[in-house]
Amino acid sequence: MPSTHTTRPVVPIAVLVSGRGSNLEAILEAIDKKYITNGAAKVVISNRPDAPALDIARKHNVPAKILDDHGLPKKSWEYDQRTIRLLQEHGVKSQDGLILLSGYFRILTPEFVGLYERRILNIHPALLPAFPGLNAQKQALDHGAKVTGCTVHFVDKGVDTGPIILQTPVPVRDDDTVETLSQRILREEHRLYPEAVRLFTDGMLTVKERRVLLVE
Ligand code: GRF
């Protein structure tokens, strides 16, 4: 009798970075250790030529590309078109690819987001919709929040506004500084982002209006 088991195609993954790349490393390690089995890292693209994340990509034998955005606005369709060309050259297409933002300090244009609709994820160091934008950990401390955390979400046309996939709370301690709080959140980020990528690449996420649901 023919087997009914179908193997799921491997999802080609690109990671867009600007800096340190610790989340990139967590994801590449999750692929190496086969925690993520249905995703393959095809390219890492940095808008900063000196981003340490590029070395992390090279260490994991993933093509590390620089698209220097010096002198360009933070949001630029011209720049995004160059990124899209590079993504497509590396097989990360809008029909079946996955783009991960990992400390990427650019804002994607609506055209880019529309092309890769529901195929772009981001991680944010707060429990969205609280404290969106820059310096989320400082925002939480300044506000006096008792709990903050991290969020993985789909990217939509706003900043940190897309449907939420996973969240982890992190308590704020009385003696926390931005540094100590950021470190504790980061530890959770490194667990949460690979988990979200695994769910996506295993085809287990579906979006109903704003709600992301798990499907078998
Ligand atoms: C992380 O805190 C992430 O939540 C935010 O930017 C930081 C990137 O860190 N979006 P890294 O480059 O992944 O180490």
PDB file of C-alpha atoms and ligand atoms in Angstrom:
ATOM      1  CA  MET A   1       0.000   0.000   0.000  1.00  0.00           C
ATOM      2  CA  PRO A   2       1.449   3.451  -0.865  1.00  0.00           C
ATOM      3  CA  SER A   3       2.527   5.465   2.156  1.00  0.00           C
ATOM      4  CA  THR A   4       0.343   8.441   3.018  1.00  0.00           C
ATOM      5  CA  HIS A   5       3.291  10.158   4.673  1.00  0.00           C
ATOM      6  CA  THR A   6       4.409  13.223   2.734  1.00  0.00           C
ATOM      7  CA  THR A   7       7.660  14.959   3.487  1.00  0.00           C
ATOM      8  CA  ARG A   8       7.395  18.677   3.925  1.00  0.00           C
ATOM      9  CA  PRO A   9       9.647  20.769   1.642  1.00  0.00           C
ATOM     10  CA  VAL A  10      12.510  22.482   3.429  1.00  0.00           C
ATOM     11  CA  VAL A  11      11.862  26.207   3.887  1.00  0.00           C
ATOM     12  CA  PRO A  12      14.709  28.427   2.604  1.00  0.00           C
ATOM     13  CA  ILE A  13      15.563  30.969   5.311  1.00  0.00           C
ATOM     14  CA  ALA A  14      17.257  34.392   5.117  1.00  0.00           C
ATOM     15  CA  VAL A  15      18.253  36.395   8.175  1.00  0.00           C
ATOM     16  CA  LEU A  16      18.528  40.189   8.014  1.00  0.00           C
ATOM     17  CA  VAL A  17      20.885  41.653  10.613  1.00  0.00           C
ATOM     18  CA  SER A  18      22.590  44.884  11.607  1.00  0.00           C
ATOM     19  CA  GLY A  19      24.679  44.055  14.675  1.00  0.00           C
ATOM     20  CA  ARG A  20      25.631  41.455  17.253  1.00  0.00           C
ATOM     21  CA  GLY A  21      23.659  38.495  15.882  1.00  0.00           C
ATOM     22  CA  SER A  22      23.100  36.452  19.042  1.00  0.00           C
ATOM     23  CA  ASN A  23      19.594  35.486  17.889  1.00  0.00           C
ATOM     24  CA  LEU A  24      21.036  34.556  14.490  1.00  0.00           C
ATOM     25  CA  GLU A  25      23.453  32.251  16.302  1.00  0.00           C
ATOM     26  CA  ALA A  26      20.662  30.660  18.341  1.00  0.00           C
ATOM     27  CA  ILE A  27      18.754  29.916  15.136  1.00  0.00           C
ATOM     28  CA  LEU A  28      21.759  28.553  13.247  1.00  0.00           C
ATOM     29  CA  GLU A  29      22.574  26.324  16.221  1.00  0.00           C
ATOM     30  CA  ALA A  30      18.978  25.122  16.333  1.00  0.00           C
ATOM     31  CA  ILE A  31      19.305  24.131  12.662  1.00  0.00           C
ATOM     32  CA  ASP A  32      22.696  22.455  13.228  1.00  0.00           C
ATOM     33  CA  LYS A  33      21.322  20.508  16.193  1.00  0.00           C
ATOM     34  CA  LYS A  34      18.238  19.511  14.200  1.00  0.00           C
ATOM     35  CA  TYR A  35      15.811  21.229  16.547  1.00  0.00           C
ATOM     36  CA  ILE A  36      14.676  22.955  13.347  1.00  0.00           C
ATOM     37  CA  THR A  37      14.527  20.234  10.682  1.00  0.00           C
ATOM     38  CA  ASN A  38      12.408  21.815   7.954  1.00  0.00           C
ATOM     39  CA  GLY A  39      14.385  25.017   7.478  1.00  0.00           C
ATOM     40  CA  ALA A  40      17.737  25.736   5.805  1.00  0.00           C
ATOM     41  CA  ALA A  41      19.672  28.997   6.221  1.00  0.00           C
ATOM     42  CA  LYS A  42      20.475  30.263   2.715  1.00  0.00           C
ATOM     43  CA  VAL A  43      21.856  33.747   3.332  1.00  0.00           C
ATOM     44  CA  VAL A  44      22.526  36.357   6.011  1.00  0.00           C
ATOM     45  CA  ILE A  45      22.314  39.967   4.839  1.00  0.00           C
ATOM     46  CA  SER A  46      23.655  42.910   6.831  1.00  0.00           C
ATOM     47  CA  ASN A  47      23.138  46.596   6.119  1.00  0.00           C
ATOM     48  CA  ARG A  48      26.273  47.293   8.191  1.00  0.00           C
ATOM     49  CA  PRO A  49      29.629  46.157   6.797  1.00  0.00           C
ATOM     50  CA  ASP A  50      31.073  45.691  10.316  1.00  0.00           C
ATOM     51  CA  ALA A  51      28.204  43.723  11.901  1.00  0.00           C
ATOM     52  CA  PRO A  52      29.598  40.905  14.106  1.00  0.00           C
ATOM     53  CA  ALA A  53      26.631  38.821  12.914  1.00  0.00           C
ATOM     54  CA  LEU A  54      28.416  38.389   9.570  1.00  0.00           C
ATOM     55  CA  ASP A  55      31.177  36.388  11.290  1.00  0.00           C
ATOM     56  CA  ILE A  56      28.586  34.197  12.975  1.00  0.00           C
ATOM     57  CA  ALA A  57      27.104  33.416   9.543  1.00  0.00           C
ATOM     58  CA  ARG A  58      30.559  32.596   8.127  1.00  0.00           C
ATOM     59  CA  LYS A  59      31.333  30.355  11.106  1.00  0.00           C
ATOM     60  CA  HIS A  60      28.203  28.363  10.250  1.00  0.00           C
ATOM     61  CA  ASN A  61      29.060  28.302   6.523  1.00  0.00           C
ATOM     62  CA  VAL A  62      26.099  30.452   5.566  1.00  0.00           C
ATOM     63  CA  PRO A  63      26.732  33.051   2.805  1.00  0.00           C
ATOM     64  CA  ALA A  64      27.223  36.431   4.523  1.00  0.00           C
ATOM     65  CA  LYS A  65      26.311  39.392   2.322  1.00  0.00           C
ATOM     66  CA  ILE A  66      26.694  43.113   2.890  1.00  0.00           C
ATOM     67  CA  LEU A  67      24.281  45.623   1.404  1.00  0.00           C
ATOM     68  CA  ASP A  68      25.661  48.841   2.826  1.00  0.00           C
ATOM     69  CA  ASP A  69      22.877  51.365   3.427  1.00  0.00           C
ATOM     70  CA  HIS A  70      25.153  54.241   4.348  1.00  0.00           C
ATOM     71  CA  GLY A  71      23.510  57.534   3.412  1.00  0.00           C
ATOM     72  CA  LEU A  72      20.106  55.981   2.692  1.00  0.00           C
ATOM     73  CA  PRO A  73      16.940  56.610   4.725  1.00  0.00           C
ATOM     74  CA  LYS A  74      15.927  53.942   7.271  1.00  0.00           C
ATOM     75  CA  LYS A  75      13.022  53.006   5.023  1.00  0.00           C
ATOM     76  CA  SER A  76      13.767  52.838   1.300  1.00  0.00           C
ATOM     77  CA  TRP A  77      12.119  50.917  -1.520  1.00  0.00           C
ATOM     78  CA  GLU A  78      15.260  51.291  -3.610  1.00  0.00           C
ATOM     79  CA  TYR A  79      17.284  49.567  -0.875  1.00  0.00           C
ATOM     80  CA  ASP A  80      14.603  46.926  -0.280  1.00  0.00           C
ATOM     81  CA  GLN A  81      14.623  46.059  -3.985  1.00  0.00           C
ATOM     82  CA  ARG A  82      18.343  45.323  -3.740  1.00  0.00           C
ATOM     83  CA  THR A  83      17.624  43.099  -0.739  1.00  0.00           C
ATOM     84  CA  ILE A  84      14.836  41.294  -2.601  1.00  0.00           C
ATOM     85  CA  ARG A  85      17.160  40.623  -5.554  1.00  0.00           C
ATOM     86  CA  LEU A  86      19.747  39.116  -3.211  1.00  0.00           C
ATOM     87  CA  LEU A  87      17.105  37.028  -1.438  1.00  0.00           C
ATOM     88  CA  GLN A  88      15.879  35.655  -4.734  1.00  0.00           C
ATOM     89  CA  GLU A  89      19.411  34.913  -5.939  1.00  0.00           C
ATOM     90  CA  HIS A  90      19.813  32.765  -2.817  1.00  0.00           C
ATOM     91  CA  GLY A  91      16.532  30.939  -3.326  1.00  0.00           C
ATOM     92  CA  VAL A  92      14.534  32.751  -0.624  1.00  0.00           C
ATOM     93  CA  LYS A  93      11.468  33.457  -2.714  1.00  0.00           C
ATOM     94  CA  SER A  94       8.201  35.057  -1.725  1.00  0.00           C
ATOM     95  CA  GLN A  95       6.205  31.861  -2.398  1.00  0.00           C
ATOM     96  CA  ASP A  96       8.090  29.537  -0.068  1.00  0.00           C
ATOM     97  CA  GLY A  97      10.857  31.409   1.766  1.00  0.00           C
ATOM     98  CA  LEU A  98      11.106  32.754   5.298  1.00  0.00           C
ATOM     99  CA  ILE A  99      12.789  36.002   6.318  1.00  0.00           C
ATOM    100  CA  LEU A 100      13.908  36.515   9.901  1.00  0.00           C
ATOM    101  CA  LEU A 101      14.697  39.969  11.246  1.00  0.00           C
ATOM    102  CA  SER A 102      17.312  39.647  13.947  1.00  0.00           C
ATOM    103  CA  GLY A 103      18.429  42.968  15.353  1.00  0.00           C
ATOM    104  CA  TYR A 104      17.758  44.578  11.948  1.00  0.00           C
ATOM    105  CA  PHE A 105      17.795  48.343  12.332  1.00  0.00           C
ATOM    106  CA  ARG A 106      15.937  49.164   9.138  1.00  0.00           C
ATOM    107  CA  ILE A 107      12.211  49.530   8.566  1.00  0.00           C
ATOM    108  CA  LEU A 108      10.809  47.464   5.721  1.00  0.00           C
ATOM    109  CA  THR A 109       8.704  49.232   3.112  1.00  0.00           C
ATOM    110  CA  PRO A 110       5.055  48.150   2.694  1.00  0.00           C
ATOM    111  CA  GLU A 111       5.992  46.859  -0.783  1.00  0.00           C
ATOM    112  CA  PHE A 112       8.594  44.468   0.689  1.00  0.00           C
ATOM    113  CA  VAL A 113       6.241  43.320   3.458  1.00  0.00           C
ATOM    114  CA  GLY A 114       3.407  42.890   0.935  1.00  0.00           C
ATOM    115  CA  LEU A 115       5.576  40.744  -1.341  1.00  0.00           C
ATOM    116  CA  TYR A 116       6.623  38.374   1.475  1.00  0.00           C
ATOM    117  CA  GLU A 117       3.276  38.570   3.235  1.00  0.00           C
ATOM    118  CA  ARG A 118       3.182  36.430   6.428  1.00  0.00           C
ATOM    119  CA  ARG A 119       6.657  35.143   5.626  1.00  0.00           C
ATOM    120  CA  ILE A 120       8.672  37.646   7.701  1.00  0.00           C
ATOM    121  CA  LEU A 121       9.229  37.241  11.453  1.00  0.00           C
ATOM    122  CA  ASN A 122      10.765  39.584  14.025  1.00  0.00           C
ATOM    123  CA  ILE A 123      11.763  39.294  17.669  1.00  0.00           C
ATOM    124  CA  HIS A 124      11.153  42.199  20.016  1.00  0.00           C
ATOM    125  CA  PRO A 125      12.484  42.514  23.597  1.00  0.00           C
ATOM    126  CA  ALA A 126       9.157  43.332  25.289  1.00  0.00           C
ATOM    127  CA  LEU A 127       5.666  41.887  25.589  1.00  0.00           C
ATOM    128  CA  LEU A 128       4.024  43.621  22.646  1.00  0.00           C
ATOM    129  CA  PRO A 129       1.943  45.708  22.272  1.00  0.00           C
ATOM    130  CA  ALA A 130       3.766  47.210  25.292  1.00  0.00           C
ATOM    131  CA  PHE A 131       6.980  49.094  24.600  1.00  0.00           C
ATOM    132  CA  PRO A 132       7.325  48.899  20.802  1.00  0.00           C
ATOM    133  CA  GLY A 133      10.164  50.572  18.923  1.00  0.00           C
ATOM    134  CA  LEU A 134      13.652  51.294  20.190  1.00  0.00           C
ATOM    135  CA  ASN A 135      15.059  50.713  23.711  1.00  0.00           C
ATOM    136  CA  ALA A 136      12.191  48.479  24.790  1.00  0.00           C
ATOM    137  CA  GLN A 137      14.017  47.325  27.940  1.00  0.00           C
ATOM    138  CA  LYS A 138      14.637  50.932  29.044  1.00  0.00           C
ATOM    139  CA  GLN A 139      11.023  51.793  28.265  1.00  0.00           C
ATOM    140  CA  ALA A 140       9.880  48.955  30.574  1.00  0.00           C
ATOM    141  CA  LEU A 141      12.181  50.089  33.409  1.00  0.00           C
ATOM    142  CA  ASP A 142      11.258  53.771  33.017  1.00  0.00           C
ATOM    143  CA  HIS A 143       7.574  52.857  33.078  1.00  0.00           C
ATOM    144  CA  GLY A 144       7.999  50.818  36.259  1.00  0.00           C
ATOM    145  CA  ALA A 145       6.681  47.618  34.683  1.00  0.00           C
ATOM    146  CA  LYS A 146       6.920  44.566  36.969  1.00  0.00           C
ATOM    147  CA  VAL A 147       6.915  42.125  34.074  1.00  0.00           C
ATOM    148  CA  THR A 148       8.272  42.481  30.560  1.00  0.00           C
ATOM    149  CA  GLY A 149       9.632  39.827  28.187  1.00  0.00           C
ATOM    150  CA  CYS A 150       9.986  39.046  24.515  1.00  0.00           C
ATOM    151  CA  THR A 151       7.706  38.539  21.535  1.00  0.00           C
ATOM    152  CA  VAL A 152       8.085  36.839  18.170  1.00  0.00           C
ATOM    153  CA  HIS A 153       5.608  38.224  15.668  1.00  0.00           C
ATOM    154  CA  PHE A 154       4.834  38.360  11.980  1.00  0.00           C
ATOM    155  CA  VAL A 155       5.973  41.592  10.402  1.00  0.00           C
ATOM    156  CA  ASP A 156       3.213  43.731   8.956  1.00  0.00           C
ATOM    157  CA  LYS A 157       3.285  47.236   7.554  1.00  0.00           C
ATOM    158  CA  GLY A 158       3.615  48.894  10.976  1.00  0.00           C
ATOM    159  CA  VAL A 159       6.519  48.850  13.444  1.00  0.00           C
ATOM    160  CA  ASP A 160       6.191  45.919  15.921  1.00  0.00           C
ATOM    161  CA  THR A 161       2.452  45.671  15.213  1.00  0.00           C
ATOM    162  CA  GLY A 162       2.079  42.324  13.416  1.00  0.00           C
ATOM    163  CA  PRO A 163       0.238  39.220  14.694  1.00  0.00           C
ATOM    164  CA  ILE A 164       1.921  37.682  17.750  1.00  0.00           C
ATOM    165  CA  ILE A 165       3.278  34.137  17.444  1.00  0.00           C
ATOM    166  CA  LEU A 166       4.927  33.477  20.833  1.00  0.00           C
ATOM    167  CA  GLN A 167       5.705  35.459  23.982  1.00  0.00           C
ATOM    168  CA  THR A 168       7.699  34.805  27.150  1.00  0.00           C
ATOM    169  CA  PRO A 169       7.350  36.947  30.281  1.00  0.00           C
ATOM    170  CA  VAL A 170      10.424  38.047  32.251  1.00  0.00           C
ATOM    171  CA  PRO A 171       9.995  39.581  35.745  1.00  0.00           C
ATOM    172  CA  VAL A 172      11.611  42.964  36.363  1.00  0.00           C
ATOM    173  CA  ARG A 173      13.718  42.987  39.553  1.00  0.00           C
ATOM    174  CA  ASP A 174      13.997  46.009  41.827  1.00  0.00           C
ATOM    175  CA  ASP A 175      17.743  46.240  41.254  1.00  0.00           C
ATOM    176  CA  ASP A 176      17.598  45.715  37.471  1.00  0.00           C
ATOM    177  CA  THR A 177      19.535  47.982  35.137  1.00  0.00           C
ATOM    178  CA  VAL A 178      18.967  48.110  31.382  1.00  0.00           C
ATOM    179  CA  GLU A 179      21.923  45.727  31.048  1.00  0.00           C
ATOM    180  CA  THR A 180      20.805  43.098  33.573  1.00  0.00           C
ATOM    181  CA  LEU A 181      17.233  43.134  32.326  1.00  0.00           C
ATOM    182  CA  SER A 182      18.338  42.952  28.675  1.00  0.00           C
ATOM    183  CA  GLN A 183      20.540  39.942  29.458  1.00  0.00           C
ATOM    184  CA  ARG A 184      17.701  38.019  31.115  1.00  0.00           C
ATOM    185  CA  ILE A 185      15.331  38.840  28.248  1.00  0.00           C
ATOM    186  CA  LEU A 186      17.970  37.821  25.707  1.00  0.00           C
ATOM    187  CA  ARG A 187      18.293  34.361  27.265  1.00  0.00           C
ATOM    188  CA  GLU A 188      14.563  33.893  26.663  1.00  0.00           C
ATOM    189  CA  GLU A 189      14.833  35.310  23.126  1.00  0.00           C
ATOM    190  CA  HIS A 190      17.377  32.619  22.261  1.00  0.00           C
ATOM    191  CA  ARG A 191      14.851  29.952  23.218  1.00  0.00           C
ATOM    192  CA  LEU A 192      11.753  31.651  21.794  1.00  0.00           C
ATOM    193  CA  TYR A 193      12.949  32.588  18.294  1.00  0.00           C
ATOM    194  CA  PRO A 194      14.070  29.051  17.315  1.00  0.00           C
ATOM    195  CA  GLU A 195      10.762  27.709  18.657  1.00  0.00           C
ATOM    196  CA  ALA A 196       8.789  30.116  16.462  1.00  0.00           C
ATOM    197  CA  VAL A 197      10.931  29.247  13.432  1.00  0.00           C
ATOM    198  CA  ARG A 198      10.344  25.573  14.105  1.00  0.00           C
ATOM    199  CA  LEU A 199       6.574  26.089  14.249  1.00  0.00           C
ATOM    200  CA  PHE A 200       6.626  28.107  11.017  1.00  0.00           C
ATOM    201  CA  THR A 201       8.830  25.697   9.081  1.00  0.00           C
ATOM    202  CA  ASP A 202       6.797  22.716  10.309  1.00  0.00           C
ATOM    203  CA  GLY A 203       3.729  24.414   8.825  1.00  0.00           C
ATOM    204  CA  MET A 204       2.015  24.694  12.201  1.00  0.00           C
ATOM    205  CA  LEU A 205       1.030  28.368  12.148  1.00  0.00           C
ATOM    206  CA  THR A 206      -2.123  29.830  10.732  1.00  0.00           C
ATOM    207  CA  VAL A 207      -3.299  33.421  11.015  1.00  0.00           C
ATOM    208  CA  LYS A 208      -6.945  34.359  11.569  1.00  0.00           C
ATOM    209  CA  GLU A 209      -7.269  38.126  11.547  1.00  0.00           C
ATOM    210  CA  ARG A 210      -4.850  39.129  14.327  1.00  0.00           C
ATOM    211  CA  ARG A 211      -4.652  35.741  15.987  1.00  0.00           C
ATOM    212  CA  VAL A 212      -1.952  33.209  15.246  1.00  0.00           C
ATOM    213  CA  LEU A 213      -3.225  29.702  15.857  1.00  0.00           C
ATOM    214  CA  LEU A 214      -1.369  26.414  16.081  1.00  0.00           C
ATOM    215  CA  VAL A 215      -2.470  23.716  13.655  1.00  0.00           C
ATOM    216  CA  GLU A 216      -1.418  20.060  13.566  1.00  0.00           C
TER     217      GLU A 216
HETATM  218  C1  GRF B   1      17.457  41.689  20.421  1.00  0.00           C
HETATM  219  O1  GRF B   1      17.267  42.157  21.726  1.00  0.00           O
HETATM  220  C2  GRF B   1      16.163  41.666  19.669  1.00  0.00           C
HETATM  221  O2  GRF B   1      15.066  41.423  20.480  1.00  0.00           O
HETATM  222  C3  GRF B   1      16.081  43.060  19.106  1.00  0.00           C
HETATM  223  O3  GRF B   1      17.413  43.413  18.789  1.00  0.00           O
HETATM  224  C4  GRF B   1      18.305  42.645  19.588  1.00  0.00           C
HETATM  225  C5  GRF B   1      19.197  41.938  18.639  1.00  0.00           C
HETATM  226  O4  GRF B   1      20.203  41.221  19.281  1.00  0.00           O
HETATM  227  N1  GRF B   1      15.183  43.115  17.973  1.00  0.00           N
HETATM  228  P1  GRF B   1      21.085  40.206  18.455  1.00  0.00           P
HETATM  229  O5  GRF B   1      21.699  40.997  17.299  1.00  0.00           O
HETATM  230  O6  GRF B   1      20.207  39.100  17.980  1.00  0.00           O
HETATM  231  O7  GRF B   1      22.139  39.741  19.429  1.00  0.00           O
END
